[in-house]
mmCIF file of C-alpha atoms in Angstrom:
data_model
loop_
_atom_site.group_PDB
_atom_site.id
_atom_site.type_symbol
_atom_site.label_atom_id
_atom_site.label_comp_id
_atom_site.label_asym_id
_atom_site.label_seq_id
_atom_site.Cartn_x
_atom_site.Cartn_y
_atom_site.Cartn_z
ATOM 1 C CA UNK A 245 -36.371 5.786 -0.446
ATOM 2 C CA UNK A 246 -34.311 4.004 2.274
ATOM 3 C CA UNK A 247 -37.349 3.742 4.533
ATOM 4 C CA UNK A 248 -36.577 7.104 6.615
ATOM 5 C CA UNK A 249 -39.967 9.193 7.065
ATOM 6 C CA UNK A 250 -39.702 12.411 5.324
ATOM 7 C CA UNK A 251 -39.276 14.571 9.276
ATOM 8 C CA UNK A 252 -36.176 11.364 10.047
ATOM 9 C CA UNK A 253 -35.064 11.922 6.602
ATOM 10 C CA UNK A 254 -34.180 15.626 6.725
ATOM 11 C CA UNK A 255 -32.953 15.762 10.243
ATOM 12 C CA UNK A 256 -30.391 13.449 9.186
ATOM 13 C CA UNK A 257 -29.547 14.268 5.761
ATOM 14 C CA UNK A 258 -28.634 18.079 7.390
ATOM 15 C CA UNK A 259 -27.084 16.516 10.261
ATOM 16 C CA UNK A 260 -24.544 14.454 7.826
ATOM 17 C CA UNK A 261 -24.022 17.277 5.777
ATOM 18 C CA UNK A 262 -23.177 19.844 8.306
ATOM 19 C CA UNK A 263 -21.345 16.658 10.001
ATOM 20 C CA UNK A 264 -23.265 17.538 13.321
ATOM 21 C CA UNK A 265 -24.446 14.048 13.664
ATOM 22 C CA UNK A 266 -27.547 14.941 16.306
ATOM 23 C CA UNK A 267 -30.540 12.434 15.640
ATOM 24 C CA UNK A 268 -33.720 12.523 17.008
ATOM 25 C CA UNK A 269 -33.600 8.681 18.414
ATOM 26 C CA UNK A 270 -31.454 8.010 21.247
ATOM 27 C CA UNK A 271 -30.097 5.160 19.553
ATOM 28 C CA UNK A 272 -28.694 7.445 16.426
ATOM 29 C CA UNK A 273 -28.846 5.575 12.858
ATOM 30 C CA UNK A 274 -29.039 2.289 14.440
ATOM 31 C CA UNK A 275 -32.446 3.042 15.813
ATOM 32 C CA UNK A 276 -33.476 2.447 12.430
ATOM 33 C CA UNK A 277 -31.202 -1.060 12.030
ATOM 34 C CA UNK A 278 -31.013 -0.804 8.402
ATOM 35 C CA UNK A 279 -27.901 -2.006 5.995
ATOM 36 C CA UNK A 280 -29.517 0.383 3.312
ATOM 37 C CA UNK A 281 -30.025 3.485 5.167
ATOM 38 C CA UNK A 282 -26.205 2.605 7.209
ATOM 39 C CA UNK A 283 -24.717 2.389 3.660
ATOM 40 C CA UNK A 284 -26.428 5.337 2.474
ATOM 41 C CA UNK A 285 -25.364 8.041 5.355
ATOM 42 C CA UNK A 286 -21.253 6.273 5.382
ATOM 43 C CA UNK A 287 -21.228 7.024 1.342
ATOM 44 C CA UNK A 288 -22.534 10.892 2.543
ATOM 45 C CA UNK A 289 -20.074 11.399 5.397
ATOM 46 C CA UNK A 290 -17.330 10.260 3.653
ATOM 47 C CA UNK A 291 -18.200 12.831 0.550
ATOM 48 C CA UNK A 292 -18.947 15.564 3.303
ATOM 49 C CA UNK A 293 -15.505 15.614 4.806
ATOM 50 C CA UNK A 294 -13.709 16.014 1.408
ATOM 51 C CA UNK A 295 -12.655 19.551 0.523
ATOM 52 C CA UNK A 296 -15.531 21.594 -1.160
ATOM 53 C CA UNK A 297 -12.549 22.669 -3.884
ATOM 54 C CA UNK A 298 -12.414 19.529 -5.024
ATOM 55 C CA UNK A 299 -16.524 19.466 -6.193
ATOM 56 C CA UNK A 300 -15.701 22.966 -7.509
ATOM 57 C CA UNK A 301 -12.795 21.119 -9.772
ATOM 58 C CA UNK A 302 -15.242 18.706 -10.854
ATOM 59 C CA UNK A 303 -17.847 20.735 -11.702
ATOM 60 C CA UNK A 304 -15.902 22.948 -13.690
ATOM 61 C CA UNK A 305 -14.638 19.478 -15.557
ATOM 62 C CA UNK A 306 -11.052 20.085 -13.870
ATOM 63 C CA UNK A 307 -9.914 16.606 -12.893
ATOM 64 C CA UNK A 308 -6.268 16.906 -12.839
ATOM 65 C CA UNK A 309 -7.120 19.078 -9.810
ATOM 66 C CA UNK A 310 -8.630 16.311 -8.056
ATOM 67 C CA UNK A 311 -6.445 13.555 -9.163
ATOM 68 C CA UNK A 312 -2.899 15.610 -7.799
ATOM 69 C CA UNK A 313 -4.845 16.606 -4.185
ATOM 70 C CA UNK A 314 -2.970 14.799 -1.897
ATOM 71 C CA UNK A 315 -4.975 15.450 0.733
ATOM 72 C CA UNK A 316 -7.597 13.629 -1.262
ATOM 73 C CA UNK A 317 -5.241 10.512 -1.092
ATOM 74 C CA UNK A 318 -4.539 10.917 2.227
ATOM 75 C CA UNK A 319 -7.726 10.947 3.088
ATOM 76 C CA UNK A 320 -9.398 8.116 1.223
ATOM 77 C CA UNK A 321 -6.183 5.352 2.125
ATOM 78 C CA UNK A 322 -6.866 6.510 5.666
ATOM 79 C CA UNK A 323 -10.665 5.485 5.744
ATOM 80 C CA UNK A 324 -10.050 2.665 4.120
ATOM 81 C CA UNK A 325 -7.422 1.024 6.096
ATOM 82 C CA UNK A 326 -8.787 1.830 9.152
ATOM 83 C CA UNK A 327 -12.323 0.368 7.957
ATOM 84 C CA UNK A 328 -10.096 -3.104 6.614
ATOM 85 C CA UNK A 329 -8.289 -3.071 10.311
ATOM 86 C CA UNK A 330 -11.043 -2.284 12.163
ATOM 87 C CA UNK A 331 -13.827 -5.237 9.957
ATOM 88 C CA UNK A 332 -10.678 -8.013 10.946
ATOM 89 C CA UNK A 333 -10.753 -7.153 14.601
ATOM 90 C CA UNK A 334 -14.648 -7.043 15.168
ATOM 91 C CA UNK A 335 -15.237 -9.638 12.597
ATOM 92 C CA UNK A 336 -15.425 -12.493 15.546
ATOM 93 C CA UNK A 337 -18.621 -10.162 17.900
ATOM 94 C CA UNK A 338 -20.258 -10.057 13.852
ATOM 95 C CA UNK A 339 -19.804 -13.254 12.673
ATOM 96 C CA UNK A 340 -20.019 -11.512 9.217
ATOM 97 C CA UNK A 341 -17.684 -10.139 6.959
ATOM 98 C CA UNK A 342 -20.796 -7.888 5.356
ATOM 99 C CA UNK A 343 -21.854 -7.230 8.829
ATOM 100 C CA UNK A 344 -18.605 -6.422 10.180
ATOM 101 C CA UNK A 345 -17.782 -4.260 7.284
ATOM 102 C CA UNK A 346 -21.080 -2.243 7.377
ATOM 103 C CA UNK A 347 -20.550 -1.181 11.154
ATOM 104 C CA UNK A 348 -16.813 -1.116 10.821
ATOM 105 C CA UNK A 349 -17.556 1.850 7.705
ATOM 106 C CA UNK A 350 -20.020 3.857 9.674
ATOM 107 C CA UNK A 351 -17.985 4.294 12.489
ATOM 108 C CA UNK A 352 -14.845 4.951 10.498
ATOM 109 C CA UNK A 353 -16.480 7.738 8.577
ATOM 110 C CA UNK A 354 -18.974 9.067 11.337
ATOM 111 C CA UNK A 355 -15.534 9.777 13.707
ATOM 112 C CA UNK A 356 -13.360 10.768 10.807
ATOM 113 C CA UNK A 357 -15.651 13.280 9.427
ATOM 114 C CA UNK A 358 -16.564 14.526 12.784
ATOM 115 C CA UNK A 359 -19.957 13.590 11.902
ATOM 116 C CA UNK A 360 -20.777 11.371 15.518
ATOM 117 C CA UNK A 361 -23.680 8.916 13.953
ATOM 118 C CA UNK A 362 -23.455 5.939 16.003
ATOM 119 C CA UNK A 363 -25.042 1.907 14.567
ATOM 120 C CA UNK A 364 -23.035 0.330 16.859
ATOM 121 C CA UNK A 365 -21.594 0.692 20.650
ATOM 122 C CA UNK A 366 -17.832 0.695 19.453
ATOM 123 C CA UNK A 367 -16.984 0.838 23.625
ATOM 124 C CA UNK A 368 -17.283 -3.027 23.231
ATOM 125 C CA UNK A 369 -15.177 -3.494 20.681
ATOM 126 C CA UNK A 370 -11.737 -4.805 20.738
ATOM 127 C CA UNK A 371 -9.168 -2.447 22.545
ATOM 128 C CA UNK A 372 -7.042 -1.749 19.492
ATOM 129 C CA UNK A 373 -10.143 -0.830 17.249
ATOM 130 C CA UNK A 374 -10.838 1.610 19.786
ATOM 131 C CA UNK A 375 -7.298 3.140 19.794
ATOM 132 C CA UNK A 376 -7.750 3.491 15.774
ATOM 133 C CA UNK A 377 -10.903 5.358 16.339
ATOM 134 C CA UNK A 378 -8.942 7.735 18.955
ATOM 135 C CA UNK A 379 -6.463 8.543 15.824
ATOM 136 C CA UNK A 380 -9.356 9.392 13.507
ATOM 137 C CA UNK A 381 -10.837 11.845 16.243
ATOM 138 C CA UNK A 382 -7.076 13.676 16.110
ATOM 139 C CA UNK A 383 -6.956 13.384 12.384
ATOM 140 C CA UNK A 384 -10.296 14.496 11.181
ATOM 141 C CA UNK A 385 -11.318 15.289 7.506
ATOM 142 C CA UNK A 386 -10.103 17.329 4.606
ATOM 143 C CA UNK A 387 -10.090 20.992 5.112
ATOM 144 C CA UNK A 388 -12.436 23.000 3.220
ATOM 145 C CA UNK A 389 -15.082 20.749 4.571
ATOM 146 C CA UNK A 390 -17.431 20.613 6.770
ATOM 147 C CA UNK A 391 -15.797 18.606 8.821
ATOM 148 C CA UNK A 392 -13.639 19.121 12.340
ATOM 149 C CA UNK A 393 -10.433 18.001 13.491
ATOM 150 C CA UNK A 394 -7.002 18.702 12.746
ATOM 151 C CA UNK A 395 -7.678 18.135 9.454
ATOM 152 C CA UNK A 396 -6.215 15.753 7.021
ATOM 153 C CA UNK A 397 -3.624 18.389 5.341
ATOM 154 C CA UNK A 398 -2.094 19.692 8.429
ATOM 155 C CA UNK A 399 -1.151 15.980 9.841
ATOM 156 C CA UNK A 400 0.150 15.597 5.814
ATOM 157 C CA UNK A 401 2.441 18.525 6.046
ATOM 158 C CA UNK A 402 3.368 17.441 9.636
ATOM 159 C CA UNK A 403 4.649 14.414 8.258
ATOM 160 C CA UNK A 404 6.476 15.710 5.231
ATOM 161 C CA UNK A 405 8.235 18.015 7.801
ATOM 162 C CA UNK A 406 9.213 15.208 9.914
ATOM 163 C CA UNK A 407 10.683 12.779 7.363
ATOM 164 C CA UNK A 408 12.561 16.400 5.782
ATOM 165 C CA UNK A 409 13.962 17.123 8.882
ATOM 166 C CA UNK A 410 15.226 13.464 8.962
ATOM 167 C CA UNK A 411 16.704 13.752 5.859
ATOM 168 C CA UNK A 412 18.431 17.232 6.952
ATOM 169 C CA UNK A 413 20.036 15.483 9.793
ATOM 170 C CA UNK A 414 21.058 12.678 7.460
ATOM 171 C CA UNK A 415 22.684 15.052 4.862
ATOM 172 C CA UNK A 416 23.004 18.557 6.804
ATOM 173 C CA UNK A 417 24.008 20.460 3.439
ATOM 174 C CA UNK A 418 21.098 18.713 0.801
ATOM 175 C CA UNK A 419 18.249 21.326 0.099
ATOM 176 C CA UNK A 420 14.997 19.326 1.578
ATOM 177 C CA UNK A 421 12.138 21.159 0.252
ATOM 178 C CA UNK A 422 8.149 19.818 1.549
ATOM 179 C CA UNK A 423 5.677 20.042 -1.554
ATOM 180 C CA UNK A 424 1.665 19.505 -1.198
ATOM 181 C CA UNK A 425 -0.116 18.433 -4.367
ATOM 182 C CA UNK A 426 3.359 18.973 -6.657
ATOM 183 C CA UNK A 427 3.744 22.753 -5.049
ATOM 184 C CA UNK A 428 6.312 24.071 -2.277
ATOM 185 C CA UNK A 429 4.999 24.487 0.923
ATOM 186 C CA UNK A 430 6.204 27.922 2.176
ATOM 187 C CA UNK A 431 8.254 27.949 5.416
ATOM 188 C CA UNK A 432 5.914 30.406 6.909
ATOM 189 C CA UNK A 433 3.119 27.650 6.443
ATOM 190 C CA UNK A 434 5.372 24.931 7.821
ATOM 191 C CA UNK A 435 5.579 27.126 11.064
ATOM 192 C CA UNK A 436 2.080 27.856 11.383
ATOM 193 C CA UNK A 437 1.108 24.223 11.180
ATOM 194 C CA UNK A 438 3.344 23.245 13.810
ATOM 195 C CA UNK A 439 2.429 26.123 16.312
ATOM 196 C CA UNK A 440 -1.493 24.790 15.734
ATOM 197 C CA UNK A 441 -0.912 21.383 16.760
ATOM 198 C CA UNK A 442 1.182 22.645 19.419
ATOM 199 C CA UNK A 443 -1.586 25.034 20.584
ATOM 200 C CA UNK A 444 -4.105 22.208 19.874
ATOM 201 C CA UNK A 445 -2.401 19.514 22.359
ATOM 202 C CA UNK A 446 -1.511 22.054 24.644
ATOM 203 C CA UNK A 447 -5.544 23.269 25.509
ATOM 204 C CA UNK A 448 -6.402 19.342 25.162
ATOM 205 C CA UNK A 449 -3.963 19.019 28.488
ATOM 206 C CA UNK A 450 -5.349 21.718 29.858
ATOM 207 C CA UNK A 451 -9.271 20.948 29.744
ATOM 208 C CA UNK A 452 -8.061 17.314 30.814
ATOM 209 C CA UNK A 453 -6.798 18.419 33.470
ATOM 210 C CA UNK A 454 -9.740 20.659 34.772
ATOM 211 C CA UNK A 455 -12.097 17.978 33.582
ATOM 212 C CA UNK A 456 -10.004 14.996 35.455
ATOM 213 C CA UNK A 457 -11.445 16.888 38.689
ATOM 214 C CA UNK A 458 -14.325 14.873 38.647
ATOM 215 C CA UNK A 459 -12.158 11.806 38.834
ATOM 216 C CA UNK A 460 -13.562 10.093 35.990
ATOM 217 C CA UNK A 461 -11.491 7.047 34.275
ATOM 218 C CA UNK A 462 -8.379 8.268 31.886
ATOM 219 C CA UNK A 463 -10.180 6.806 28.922
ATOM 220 C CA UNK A 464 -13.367 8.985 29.981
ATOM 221 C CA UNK A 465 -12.027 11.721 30.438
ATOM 222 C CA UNK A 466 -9.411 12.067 27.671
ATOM 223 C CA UNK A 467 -11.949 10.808 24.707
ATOM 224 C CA UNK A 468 -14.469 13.215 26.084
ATOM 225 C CA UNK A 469 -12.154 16.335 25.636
ATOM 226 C CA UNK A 470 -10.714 14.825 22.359
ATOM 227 C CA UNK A 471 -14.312 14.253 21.413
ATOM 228 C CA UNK A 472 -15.285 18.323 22.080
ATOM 229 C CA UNK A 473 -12.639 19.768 20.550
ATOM 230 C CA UNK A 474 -13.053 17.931 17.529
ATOM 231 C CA UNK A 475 -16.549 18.351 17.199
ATOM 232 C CA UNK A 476 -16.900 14.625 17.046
ATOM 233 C CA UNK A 477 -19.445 14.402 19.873
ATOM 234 C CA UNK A 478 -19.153 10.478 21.279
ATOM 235 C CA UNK A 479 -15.736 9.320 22.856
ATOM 236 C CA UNK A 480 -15.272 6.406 25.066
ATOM 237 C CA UNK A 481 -16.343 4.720 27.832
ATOM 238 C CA UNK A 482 -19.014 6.299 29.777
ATOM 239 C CA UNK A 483 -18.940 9.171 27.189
ATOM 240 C CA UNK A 484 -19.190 6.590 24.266
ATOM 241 C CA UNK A 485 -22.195 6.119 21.076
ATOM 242 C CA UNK A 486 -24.902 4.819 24.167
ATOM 243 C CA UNK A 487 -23.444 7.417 26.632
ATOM 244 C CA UNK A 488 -23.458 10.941 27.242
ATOM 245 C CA UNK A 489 -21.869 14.427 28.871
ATOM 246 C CA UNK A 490 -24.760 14.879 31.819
ATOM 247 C CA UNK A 491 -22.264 13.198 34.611
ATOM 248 C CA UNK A 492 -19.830 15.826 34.026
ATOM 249 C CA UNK A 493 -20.188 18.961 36.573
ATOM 250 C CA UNK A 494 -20.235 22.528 35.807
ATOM 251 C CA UNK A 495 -16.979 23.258 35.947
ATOM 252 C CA UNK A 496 -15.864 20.324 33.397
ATOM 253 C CA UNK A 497 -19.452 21.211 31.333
ATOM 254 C CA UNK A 498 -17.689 24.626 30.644
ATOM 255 C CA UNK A 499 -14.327 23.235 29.747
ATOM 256 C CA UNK A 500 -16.088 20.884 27.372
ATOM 257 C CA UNK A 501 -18.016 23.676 26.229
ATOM 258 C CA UNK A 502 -15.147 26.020 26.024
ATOM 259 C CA UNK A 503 -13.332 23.352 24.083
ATOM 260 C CA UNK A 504 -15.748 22.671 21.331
ATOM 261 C CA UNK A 505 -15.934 26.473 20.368
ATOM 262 C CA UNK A 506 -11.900 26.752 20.197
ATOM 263 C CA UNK A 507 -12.405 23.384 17.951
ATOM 264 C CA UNK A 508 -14.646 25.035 15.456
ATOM 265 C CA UNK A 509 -13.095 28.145 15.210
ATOM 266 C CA UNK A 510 -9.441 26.495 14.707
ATOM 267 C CA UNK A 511 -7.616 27.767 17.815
ATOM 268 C CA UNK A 512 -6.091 30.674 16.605
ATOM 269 C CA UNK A 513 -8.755 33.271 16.539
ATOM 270 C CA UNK A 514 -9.381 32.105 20.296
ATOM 271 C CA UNK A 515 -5.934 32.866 20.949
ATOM 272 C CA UNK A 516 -5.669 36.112 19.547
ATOM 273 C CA UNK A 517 -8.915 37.164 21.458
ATOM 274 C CA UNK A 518 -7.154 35.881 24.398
ATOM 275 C CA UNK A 519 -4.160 38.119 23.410
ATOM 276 C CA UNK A 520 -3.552 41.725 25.173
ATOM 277 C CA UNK A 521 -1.743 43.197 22.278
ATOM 278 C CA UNK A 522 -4.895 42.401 20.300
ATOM 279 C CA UNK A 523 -6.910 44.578 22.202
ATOM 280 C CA UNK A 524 -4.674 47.232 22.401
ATOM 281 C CA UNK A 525 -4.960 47.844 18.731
ATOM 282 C CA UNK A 526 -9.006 47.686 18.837
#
């Protein structure tokens, strides 16, 4: 309806909804430089990084599930600050506050949902946008979507953990107790959150390291692991929207690779196959 042919329309209507983001036009979306069609894919990515639960809530008519998620929340007051800070800082290169807004939107959900659509060459924009759209990549969407990332829940629970610890130190003999959407979060949880981001900076160090053998720039190098094992696809710099991986070598073209398969499959099942005590037991 937008204008897409029927071959564009499908490749890109699968590649938002498995948030792949792989176009058949160099240029991504903005190949087809359309405010309808922009509008149209943002509104889907945003939808396809929310947690699949929360459709099953509303199809089954249960909207006090969806109205306590948290995550939800968290989520949606993420994309949209970041779109409102992002539309001020590129609104002088626009000129527009509609244009500014459209390409500020797309680029907010396309990294936040992992999705990697590109309309615009973000590498030009202001330094701080940039830094915002570094965050997303870390933060990613909701889990139980199809999304990558962190995910929105675990930085949640990260923070509730933080600002209870806080407290503890404040008053060492108050009971500080973290709850997610009005429940406790078990302790056992807690831990297993914190060992995963642990785990996850710790291989992000790692593959930068092997990968800053090529003796790329920082920003290069660091947004292009970020980028992998995230399953965002673009970073910055040379590896940004109008970029690509190809000046990488082999060596850094397996880290990457090796990176975006630990991404996907959350770290931990990675770990245990890299575990002798796990094979012992086969």
């Amino acid at each position: 309806i937008a204008g897409m042919t029927p071959y564009d329309a499908a490749i890109h209507a699968m590649g938002t909804a498995g948030t792949g983001g792989f176009s058949n036009y160099a240029a991504s979306v903005g190949a087809f430089a359309s405010p309808v069609i922009d509008i149209a894919i943002t509104v889907f990515m945003v939808m396809f990084g929310i947690n699949f639960a929360l459709y099953y809530c509303a199809i089954t008519g249960n909207w006090r599930g969806i109205v306590k998620s948290e995550e939800l929340r968290w989520y949606l007051g993420i994309f949209l600050v970041a779109t409102g800070m992002i539309t001020v800082m590129i609104l002088p290169q626009y000129g527009s506050w509609v244009q500014a807004l459209r390409y500020a939107g797309f680029q907010v959900s396309s990294v936040m949902s992992t999705t990697g659509f590109a309309t615009a060459d973000y590498v030009l924009w202001p330094q701080t946008a940039q830094y915002i759209l570094i965050l997303l990549m870390f933060c990613g969407a909701c889990a139980g979507s199809t999304g990558g990332g962190v995910k929105c829940s675990r930085v949640l629970l990260l923070l509730k953990n933080v600002r209870r610890e806080i407290r503890q130190i404040i008053h060492p003999r108050s009971v500080n107790v973290v709850k997610l959407d009005g429940r406790v979060v078990e302790e056992k949880v807690l831990h297993t959150v914190t060992i995963f981001l642990g785990a996850y900076m710790l291989i992000i160090f790692a593959a930068c390291l092997v990968v800053a053998l090529d003796n790329f720039s920082f920003g290069t190098t660091f947004t292009a692991v970020v980028a992998c094992i995230s399953n965002i696809g673009p970073g910055l710099e040379a590896v940004g929207p109008m970029g690509n991986f190809a000046l990488f070598s082999p060596l850094s073209k397996l880290a990457l690779t090796a990176c975006m398969v630990i991404g996907r499959l959350e770290v931990f099942p990675i770990l245990i196959l890299c575990s002798t005590a796990a094979w012992r037991r086969v």
